[in-house]
Coordinates of C-alpha atoms and ligand atoms in Angstrom, one line a residue:
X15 CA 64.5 6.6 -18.1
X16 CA 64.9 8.9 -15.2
X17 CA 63.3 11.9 -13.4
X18 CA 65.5 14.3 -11.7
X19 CA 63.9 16.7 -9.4
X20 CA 60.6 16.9 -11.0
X21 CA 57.9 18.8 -9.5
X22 CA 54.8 20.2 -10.4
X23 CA 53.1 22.8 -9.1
X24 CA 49.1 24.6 -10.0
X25 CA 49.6 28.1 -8.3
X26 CA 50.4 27.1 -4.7
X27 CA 49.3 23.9 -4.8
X28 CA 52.0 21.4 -5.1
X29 CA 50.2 18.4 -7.0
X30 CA 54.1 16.7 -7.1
X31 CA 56.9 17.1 -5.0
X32 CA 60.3 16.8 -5.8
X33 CA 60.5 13.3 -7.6
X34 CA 64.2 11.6 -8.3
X35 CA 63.2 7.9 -9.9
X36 CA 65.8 5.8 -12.3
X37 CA 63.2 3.4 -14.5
X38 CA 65.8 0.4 -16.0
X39 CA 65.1 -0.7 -19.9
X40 CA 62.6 -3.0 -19.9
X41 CA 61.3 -2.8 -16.4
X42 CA 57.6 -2.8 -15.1
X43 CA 57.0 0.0 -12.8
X44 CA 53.8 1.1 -11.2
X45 CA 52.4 4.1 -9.7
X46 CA 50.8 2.9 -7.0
X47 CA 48.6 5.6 -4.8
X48 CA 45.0 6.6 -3.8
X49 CA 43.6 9.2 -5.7
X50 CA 44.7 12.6 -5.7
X51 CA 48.3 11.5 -5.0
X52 CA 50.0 12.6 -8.1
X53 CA 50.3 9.5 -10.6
X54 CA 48.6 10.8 -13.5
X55 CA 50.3 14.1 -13.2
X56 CA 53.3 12.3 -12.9
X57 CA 53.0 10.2 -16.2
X58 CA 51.7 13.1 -18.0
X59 CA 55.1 15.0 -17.4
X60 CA 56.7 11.8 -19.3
X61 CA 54.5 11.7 -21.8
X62 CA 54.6 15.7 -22.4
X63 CA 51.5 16.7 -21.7
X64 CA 52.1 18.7 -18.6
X65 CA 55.3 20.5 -18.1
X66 CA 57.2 20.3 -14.6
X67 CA 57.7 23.4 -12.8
X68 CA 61.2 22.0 -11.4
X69 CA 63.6 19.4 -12.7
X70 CA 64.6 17.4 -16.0
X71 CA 63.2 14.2 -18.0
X72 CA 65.9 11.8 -19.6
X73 CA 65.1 8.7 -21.8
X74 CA 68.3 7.0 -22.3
X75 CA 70.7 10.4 -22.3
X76 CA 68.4 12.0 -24.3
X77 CA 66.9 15.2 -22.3
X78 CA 63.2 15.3 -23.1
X79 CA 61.7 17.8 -20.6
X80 CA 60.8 20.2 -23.5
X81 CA 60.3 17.9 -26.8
X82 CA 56.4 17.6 -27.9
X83 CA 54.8 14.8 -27.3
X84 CA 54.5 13.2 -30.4
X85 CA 58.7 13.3 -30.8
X86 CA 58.6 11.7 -27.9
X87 CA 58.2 8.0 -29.1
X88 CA 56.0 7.0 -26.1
X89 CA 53.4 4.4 -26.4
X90 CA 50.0 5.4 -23.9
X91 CA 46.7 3.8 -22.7
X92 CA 44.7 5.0 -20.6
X93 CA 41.2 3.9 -19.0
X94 CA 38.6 5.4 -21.8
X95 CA 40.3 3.9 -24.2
X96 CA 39.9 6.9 -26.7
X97 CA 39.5 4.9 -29.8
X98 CA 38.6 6.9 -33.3
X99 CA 34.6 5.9 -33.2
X100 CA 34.1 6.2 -37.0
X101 CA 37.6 4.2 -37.4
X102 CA 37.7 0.4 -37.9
X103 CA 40.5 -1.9 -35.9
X104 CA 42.8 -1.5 -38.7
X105 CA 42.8 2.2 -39.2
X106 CA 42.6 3.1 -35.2
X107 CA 45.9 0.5 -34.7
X108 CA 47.4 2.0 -37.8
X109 CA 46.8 6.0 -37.3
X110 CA 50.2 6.2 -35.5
X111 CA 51.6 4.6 -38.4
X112 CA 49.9 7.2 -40.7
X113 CA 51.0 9.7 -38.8
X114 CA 54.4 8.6 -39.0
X115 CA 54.3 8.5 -43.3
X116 CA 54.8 4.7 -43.1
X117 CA 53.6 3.4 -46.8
X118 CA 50.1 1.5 -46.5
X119 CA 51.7 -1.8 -47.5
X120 CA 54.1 -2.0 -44.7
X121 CA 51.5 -0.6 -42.4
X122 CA 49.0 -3.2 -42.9
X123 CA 51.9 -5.8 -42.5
X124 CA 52.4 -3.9 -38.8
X125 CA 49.0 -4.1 -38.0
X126 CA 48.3 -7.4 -38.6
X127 CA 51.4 -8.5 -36.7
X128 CA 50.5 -6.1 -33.8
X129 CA 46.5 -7.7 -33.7
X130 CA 47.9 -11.0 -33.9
X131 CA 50.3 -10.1 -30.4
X132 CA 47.0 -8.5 -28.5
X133 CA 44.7 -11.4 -29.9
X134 CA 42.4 -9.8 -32.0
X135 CA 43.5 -11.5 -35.6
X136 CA 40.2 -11.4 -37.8
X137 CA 39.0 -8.3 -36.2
X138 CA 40.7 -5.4 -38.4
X139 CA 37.5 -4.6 -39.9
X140 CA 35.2 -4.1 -36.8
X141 CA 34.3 -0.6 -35.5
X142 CA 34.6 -0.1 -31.7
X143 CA 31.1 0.3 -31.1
X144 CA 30.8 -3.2 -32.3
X145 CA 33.5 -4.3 -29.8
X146 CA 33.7 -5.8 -25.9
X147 CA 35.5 -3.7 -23.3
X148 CA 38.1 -6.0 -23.1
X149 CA 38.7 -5.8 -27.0
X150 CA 38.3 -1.9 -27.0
X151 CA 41.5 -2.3 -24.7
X152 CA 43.2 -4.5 -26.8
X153 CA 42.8 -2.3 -29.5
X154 CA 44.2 0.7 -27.6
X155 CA 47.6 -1.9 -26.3
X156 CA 47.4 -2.2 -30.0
X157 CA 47.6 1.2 -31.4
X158 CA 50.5 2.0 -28.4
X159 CA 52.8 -0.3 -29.3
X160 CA 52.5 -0.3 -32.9
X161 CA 55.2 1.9 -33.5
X162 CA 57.4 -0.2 -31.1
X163 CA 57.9 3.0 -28.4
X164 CA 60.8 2.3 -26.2
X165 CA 58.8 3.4 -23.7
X166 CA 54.9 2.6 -22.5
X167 CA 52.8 4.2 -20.4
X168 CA 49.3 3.2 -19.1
X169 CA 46.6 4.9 -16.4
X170 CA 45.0 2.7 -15.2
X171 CA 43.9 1.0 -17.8
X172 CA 42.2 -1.7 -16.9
X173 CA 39.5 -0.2 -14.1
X174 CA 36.9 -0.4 -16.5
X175 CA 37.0 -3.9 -16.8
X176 CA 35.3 -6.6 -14.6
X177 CA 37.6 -8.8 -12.9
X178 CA 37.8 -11.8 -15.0
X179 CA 38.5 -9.7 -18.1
X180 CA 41.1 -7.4 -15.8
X181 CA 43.0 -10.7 -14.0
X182 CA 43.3 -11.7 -17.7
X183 CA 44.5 -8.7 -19.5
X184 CA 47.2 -8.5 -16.5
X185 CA 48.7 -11.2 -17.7
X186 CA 48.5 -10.6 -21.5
X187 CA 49.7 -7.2 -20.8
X188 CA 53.2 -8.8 -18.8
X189 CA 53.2 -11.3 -21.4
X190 CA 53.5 -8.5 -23.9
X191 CA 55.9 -6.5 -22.4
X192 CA 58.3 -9.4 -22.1
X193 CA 58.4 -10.4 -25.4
X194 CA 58.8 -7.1 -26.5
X195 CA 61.3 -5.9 -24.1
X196 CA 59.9 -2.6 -23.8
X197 CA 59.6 -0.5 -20.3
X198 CA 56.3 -0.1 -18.9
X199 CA 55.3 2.4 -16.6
X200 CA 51.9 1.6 -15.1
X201 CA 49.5 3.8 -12.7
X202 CA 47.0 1.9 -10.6
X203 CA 45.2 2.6 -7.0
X204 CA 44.7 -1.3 -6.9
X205 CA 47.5 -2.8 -4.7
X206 CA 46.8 -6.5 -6.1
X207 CA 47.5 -5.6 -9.9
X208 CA 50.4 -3.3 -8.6
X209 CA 52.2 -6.5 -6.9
X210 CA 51.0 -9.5 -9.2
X211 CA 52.5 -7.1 -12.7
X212 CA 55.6 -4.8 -11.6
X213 CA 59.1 -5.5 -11.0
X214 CA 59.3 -2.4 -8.6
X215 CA 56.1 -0.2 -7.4
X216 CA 56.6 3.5 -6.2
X217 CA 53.5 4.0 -3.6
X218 CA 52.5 7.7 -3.8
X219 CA 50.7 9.6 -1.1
X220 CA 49.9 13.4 -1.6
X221 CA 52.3 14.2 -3.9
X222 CA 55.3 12.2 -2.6
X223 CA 57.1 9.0 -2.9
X224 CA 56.6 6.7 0.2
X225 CA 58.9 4.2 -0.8
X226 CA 60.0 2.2 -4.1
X227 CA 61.2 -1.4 -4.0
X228 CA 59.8 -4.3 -5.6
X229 CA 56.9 -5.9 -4.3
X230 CA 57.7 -8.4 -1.8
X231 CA 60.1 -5.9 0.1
X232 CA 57.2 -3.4 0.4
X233 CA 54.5 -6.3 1.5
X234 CA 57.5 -7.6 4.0
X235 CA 59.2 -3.8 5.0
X236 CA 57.5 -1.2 4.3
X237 CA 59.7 2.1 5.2
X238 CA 56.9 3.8 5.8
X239 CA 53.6 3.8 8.3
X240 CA 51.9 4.4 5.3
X241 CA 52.7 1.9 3.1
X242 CA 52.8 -0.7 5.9
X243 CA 48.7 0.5 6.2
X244 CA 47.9 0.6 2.3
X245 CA 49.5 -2.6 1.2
X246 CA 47.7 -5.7 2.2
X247 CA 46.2 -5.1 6.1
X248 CA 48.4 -4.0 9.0
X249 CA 47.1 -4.2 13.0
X250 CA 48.2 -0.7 13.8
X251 CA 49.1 -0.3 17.2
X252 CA 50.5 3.2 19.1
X253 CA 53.3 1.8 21.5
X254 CA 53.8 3.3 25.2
X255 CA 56.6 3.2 27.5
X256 CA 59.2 2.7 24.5
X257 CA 62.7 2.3 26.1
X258 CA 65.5 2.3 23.6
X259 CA 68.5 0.3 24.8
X260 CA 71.1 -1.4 22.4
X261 CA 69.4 -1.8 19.1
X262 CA 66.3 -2.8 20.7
X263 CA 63.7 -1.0 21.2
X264 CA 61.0 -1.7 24.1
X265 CA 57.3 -1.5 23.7
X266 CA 54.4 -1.9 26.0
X267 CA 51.6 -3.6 24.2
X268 CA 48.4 -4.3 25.9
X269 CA 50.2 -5.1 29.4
X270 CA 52.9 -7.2 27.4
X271 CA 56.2 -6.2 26.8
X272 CA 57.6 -6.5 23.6
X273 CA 61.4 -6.2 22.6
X274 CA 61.9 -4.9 19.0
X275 CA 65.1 -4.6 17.0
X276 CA 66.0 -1.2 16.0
X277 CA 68.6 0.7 14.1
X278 CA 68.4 4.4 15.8
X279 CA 66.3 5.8 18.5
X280 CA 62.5 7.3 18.0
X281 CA 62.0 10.4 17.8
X282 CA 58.1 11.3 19.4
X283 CA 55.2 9.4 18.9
X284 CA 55.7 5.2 18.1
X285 CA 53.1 3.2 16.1
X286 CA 54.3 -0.6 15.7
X287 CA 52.2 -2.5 12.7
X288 CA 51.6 -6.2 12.3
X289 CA 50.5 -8.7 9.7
X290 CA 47.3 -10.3 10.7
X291 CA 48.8 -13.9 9.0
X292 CA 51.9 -13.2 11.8
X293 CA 49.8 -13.0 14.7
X294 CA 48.8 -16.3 17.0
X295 CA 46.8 -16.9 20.0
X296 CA 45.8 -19.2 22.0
X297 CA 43.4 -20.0 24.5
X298 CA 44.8 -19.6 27.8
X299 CA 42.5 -19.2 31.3
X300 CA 44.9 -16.3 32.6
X301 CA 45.0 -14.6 29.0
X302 CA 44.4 -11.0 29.3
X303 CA 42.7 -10.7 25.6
X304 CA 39.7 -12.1 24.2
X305 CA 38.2 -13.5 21.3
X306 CA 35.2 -11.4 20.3
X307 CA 34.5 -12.9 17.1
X308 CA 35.7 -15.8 14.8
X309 CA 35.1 -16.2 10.8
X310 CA 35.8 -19.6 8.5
X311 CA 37.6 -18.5 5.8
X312 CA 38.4 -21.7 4.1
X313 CA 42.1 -22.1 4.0
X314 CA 42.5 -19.6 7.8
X315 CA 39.9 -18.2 10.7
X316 CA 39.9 -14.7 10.9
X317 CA 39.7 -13.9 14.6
X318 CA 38.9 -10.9 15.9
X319 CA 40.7 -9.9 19.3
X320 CA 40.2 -7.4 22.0
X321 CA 43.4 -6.7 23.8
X322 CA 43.3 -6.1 27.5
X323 CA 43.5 -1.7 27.1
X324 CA 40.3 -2.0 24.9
X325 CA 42.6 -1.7 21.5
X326 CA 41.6 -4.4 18.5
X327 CA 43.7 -6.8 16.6
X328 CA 43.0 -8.7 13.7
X329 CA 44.1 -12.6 13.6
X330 CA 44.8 -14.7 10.9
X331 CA 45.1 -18.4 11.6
X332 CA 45.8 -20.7 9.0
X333 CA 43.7 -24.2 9.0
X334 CA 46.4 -27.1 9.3
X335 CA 44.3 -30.0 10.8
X336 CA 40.7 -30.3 11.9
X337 CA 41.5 -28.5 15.6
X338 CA 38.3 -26.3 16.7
X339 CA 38.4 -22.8 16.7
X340 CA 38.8 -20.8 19.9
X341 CA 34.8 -19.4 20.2
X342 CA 33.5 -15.9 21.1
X343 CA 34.5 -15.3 24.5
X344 CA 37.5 -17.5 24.9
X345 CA 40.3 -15.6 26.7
X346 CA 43.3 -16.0 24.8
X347 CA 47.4 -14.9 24.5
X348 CA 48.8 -13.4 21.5
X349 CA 52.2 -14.3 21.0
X350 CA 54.3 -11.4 19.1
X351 CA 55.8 -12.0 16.0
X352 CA 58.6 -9.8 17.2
X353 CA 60.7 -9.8 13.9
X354 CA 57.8 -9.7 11.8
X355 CA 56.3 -6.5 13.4
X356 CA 57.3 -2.8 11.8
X357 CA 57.9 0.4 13.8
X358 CA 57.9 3.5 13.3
X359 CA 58.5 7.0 14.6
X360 CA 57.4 10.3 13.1
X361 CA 55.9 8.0 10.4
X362 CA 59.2 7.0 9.2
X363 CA 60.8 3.3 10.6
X364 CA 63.0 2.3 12.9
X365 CA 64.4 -0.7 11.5
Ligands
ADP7 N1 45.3 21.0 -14.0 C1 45.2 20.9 -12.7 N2 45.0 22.1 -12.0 C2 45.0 22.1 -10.6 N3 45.2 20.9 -9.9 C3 45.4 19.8 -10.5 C4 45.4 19.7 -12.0 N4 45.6 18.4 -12.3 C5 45.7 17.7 -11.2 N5 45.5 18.5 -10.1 C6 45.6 18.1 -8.7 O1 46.8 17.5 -8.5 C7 46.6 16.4 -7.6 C8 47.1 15.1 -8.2 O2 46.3 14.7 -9.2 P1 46.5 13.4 -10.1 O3 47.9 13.4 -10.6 O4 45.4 13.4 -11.2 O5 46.3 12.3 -9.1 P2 46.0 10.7 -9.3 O6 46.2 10.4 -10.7 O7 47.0 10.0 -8.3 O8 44.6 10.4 -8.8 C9 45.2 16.3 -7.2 O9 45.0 17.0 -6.0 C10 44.5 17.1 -8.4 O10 43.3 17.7 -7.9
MG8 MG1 44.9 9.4 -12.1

């Protein structure tokens, strides 16, 4: 599947910009983005239900910028499940089938083999009204993958779910798409169910692409300031005095000087980000920071540190042994993690 130079625009407003994206057969990709950044529009220009105002759709070789939807062969779920309420199980999973002129023999043989793959055997005859939210979704996985699509496409469709029900049907909908082979492309605004379900995530922000890699190289380098600030938490910190000197870059941090490594030089304006878990400190009488706050957190303390120009950090210190924790107060050093910590100019990184 690929997009090439898709765009979409609503009179002068451009909802997407210029997208290029190769999807592999049988890979997981989300949409990751907070709302308003173009995900849903973005699907709905695969699934045909808006048309781009730039650029072409491909499944396989097969151009299908302009085909209907329903040629289309692409399974979708979204978050109201939109089930037929006056339908049972049975005739909501096998409508596409209908659709389709399958004979009712062979459709009921699909159907039961499809309810049997969601887990909801013994159900055909229930109406959704008489169904749990969790079911309702099952039925809709059901009724998109019934006609084995190549393709499957879901919007975030578990956010109606509470988190028990949605931590489970993650992992029934990975299990699925595994033993079916088929290429899911998922849209979610929640960053856990984007890294624990996708072989690559494409974070969207107004419209744009940020970055797509797979999940541990966004967590670990993120190209961009801001998908190093909307996956997991980031101490975001502008940098002063930056002196750029073979492949190192120079920062002044709080009164400490901090020597990062660098590909090219920075344009303007510098921000460096850091992992709370990659941060230390430790109590120290001539320390120039200070511990303003300390939580138990089971398995880490969460410290909360005020650097010497007034600027905050955020700590994370794993619990090895039964040491105490450094109190309120405390003056402290923070040691930097200097090749764990991102920079970037313009917005863009360095490294
Ligand atoms: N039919 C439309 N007409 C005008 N603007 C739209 C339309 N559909 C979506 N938009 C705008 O496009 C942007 C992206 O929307 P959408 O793709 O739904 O975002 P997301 O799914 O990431 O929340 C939003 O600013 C939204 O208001
Ligand atoms: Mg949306």
């Amino acid at each position: 599947m690929r997009f090439a130079g898709v765009s979409k625009r609503y009179g002068d407003f451009v909802a997407v910009h210029t997208l290029d994206i190769d999807v592999e057969a049988g890979e997981f990709l989300s949409f990751l983005g907070p709302s308003g950044s173009g995900k849903t529009t973005t699907l709905m220009m695969l699934a045909g239900f808006e048309t781009p105002s730039s650029g072409d759709i491909f499944v396989g070789d097969t151009r299908i910028t302009d085909m209907p939807p329903a040629r289309r062969n692409i399974g979708m779920v979204f978050q109201s499940y939109a089930l037929f309420p006056h339908m049972t199980v049975e005739q909501n999973v096998g409508f596409p089938l209908r659709m389709r002129g399958m004979a009712k023999a062979e459709r009921a043989r699909a159907v039961g083999r499809v309810l049997e793959i969601v887990g909801l055997k013994g159900l055909n005859h229930r109406f959704p009204r008489q169904l749990s939210g969790g079911q309702q979704q099952r039925v809709a996985l059901a009724r998109a993958i019934v006609f084995e699509p190549p393709v499957l496409l879901m919007d975030e469709p578990l956010s109606a779910l509470d988190k028990y029900l949605r931590s489970h049907l993650q992992g029934e909908i990975k299990r699925i798409q595994r033993e079916l082979g088929i290429t899911v492309i998922y849209v979610t605004h929640d960053q856990d169910e984007a890294m624990t379900m996708s072989d690559r995530i494409c974070v969207m922000n107004e419209g744009r692409i940020c970055q797509i890699d797979a999940p541990e190289t966004l967590y670990r380098k993120p190209n961009d300031v801001f998908v190093a600030g909307f996956l997991g938490e980031s101490n975001m910190l502008a940098a002063q005095d930056a002196r750029f000197e073979g492949g190192s870059l120079s920062v002044s941090l709080a009164g400490d000087t901090v020597a990062l490594p660098v590909k090219r030089a920075p344009a303007s304006e510098i921000v460096v980000s850091v992992r709370p878990e990659h941060l230390s400190v430790s109590a120290a009488a001539d320390g120039t920071a200070c511990i303003t706050d300390v939580t138990y957190v089971g398995d880490h303390r969460r410290y909360e540190v005020l650097l010497a120009d007034g600027r905050k950090l955020a700590v994370k210190s794993q619990i090895v042994d039964d040491s105490a924790p450094i109190g309120p107060g405390e003056k402290v050093k923070v040691a930097w993690p200097t090749h764990q910590m991102r920079v970037f100019s313009d917005g863009a990184t360095l490294q």
